[in-house]
Amino acid sequence: MEREPSASEAAPAAAALFAWGANSYGQLGLGHKEDVLLPQQLNDFCKPECIRRITGGGGHSAVVTDGGGLFVCGLNKDGQLGLGHTEDVLYFTACPSLLGCPIQQVACGWDFTIILTESGQVLSCGSNSFGQLGVPHGPRRCVVPQAMELLREKVVCIAAGLRHALAATASGIVFQWGTGLASSGRRLCPGQTLPPFLTAKEPSRVTGLENSKATCVLAGSDHSASLTDAGELYVWGSNKHGLLASLAAFLPMPQKIEAHCFQNEKVTSVWSGWTHLVAQTETGKVFTWGRADYGQLGRKLESREDWKLQSQDPSRPCSGPPKSMPSFLPCLTGAAEVSCGSEHNLAVIGGTCYSWGWNEHGMCGDGSEADIWAPKPVQALRSSLGLLVGCGAGHSLALCRLPALPELVAGSSLDAPEDAEDQEAMDKERSQKERQPETSTQTQSGRSRNGGLVTEAL
């Protein structure tokens, strides 16, 4: 048996950021626009040990450092990177207009970005076609983050969906803006007057939550959610995929998901994809529900065809199978980190990175393009300790602690490449060998392609 290197012989373990999946706009920060099927380590753009948050949107990515710095890359045609221009950016780049303004959280929507400062102020940039920037009478787009002056209360959490956004204040009030939910609301609630927060292009208080204090907000393609300090989860919006745990086709007002859906435990954390939800309770149990046809719930349905037939049946007010109700997923118990993309997920359990769900562009990181129906370790990261994970619509990012390496004896090379160019060539060759041949993309019902991204046909 090989002897483990002693502490005096081992070099200190370092952290590194890895990226993989859809990359049509450079959202992986790797300097090119080709999809990546296996995790690739990024060159340093900041000290990886200092990364605090990782997230992504339709085609862009954002990283927040411990010092409150914001680094962005990817799709920028509407100025969603906040860099003052509309050119795509292939490497993580610091947002200069925010220097000296420490950032607490970033939420990336489809084509816009919401930014929360450490002082509790909210800024926005990118597309404003649906009022998702929260700036009344504002321009169609904004290329530099601008303060949302109408949101005067201190904010503690933000969320960005496909075409709408939310904020929770320190006093527990929830605000919503952007008209993304209005069209389905009008269609599914004929004759009803929708509450103002569903049609507002400026921050509007979400009514129906007066007797609770919100600590967290979430947004998907056509739904919203709020978690309270009492561990209760409220949801509203479209119920097309059964993710509201209700028989209604659309919930114009927040409705609590009953505690028995979570085995009578308090909910402590919630994450949202475009059409599915993941929640963790006080004992570490993880529940998933919503759309399930790409494995995004981490469990197989009794019959995939049954789900398709039920989801296409207009007589059903709540499309989807019974399993779209919150269901306990034992293999995720105790997850320290979870992140949802549009239809795929990442988690860190016991220091190991897991992935599951939609995998057409390699966002699950297993070297294939086949959907993954149950959470499984990302093999390429098995030797590293997972610290943070973050997803965009179709791409993945993970911060990992690299294994400590024995210090090399002077004069020995261990067949190491002579320089960085040799290393790069070897990495490229290895990646090409591991990458499977491209498969032809088939048209999928209800989905439209946009450079490797997916948007629900609303």
Short mmCIF file of C-alpha atoms in Angstrom, two decimals, residues 6 132 159 211 313 370 398 412:
data_model
loop_
_atom_site.label_atom_id
_atom_site.label_comp_id
_atom_site.label_asym_id
_atom_site.label_seq_id
_atom_site.Cartn_x
_atom_site.Cartn_y
_atom_site.Cartn_z
CA SER A 6 3.05 13.69 5.38
CA GLN A 132 -37.76 43.02 -15.72
CA ALA A 159 -34.35 36.27 -7.68
CA ASN A 211 -49.10 37.25 7.77
CA ASP A 313 -54.40 16.30 -21.79
CA ALA A 370 -27.55 11.65 -22.47
CA ALA A 398 -18.18 24.35 -9.45
CA SER A 412 12.60 15.36 -11.16
#
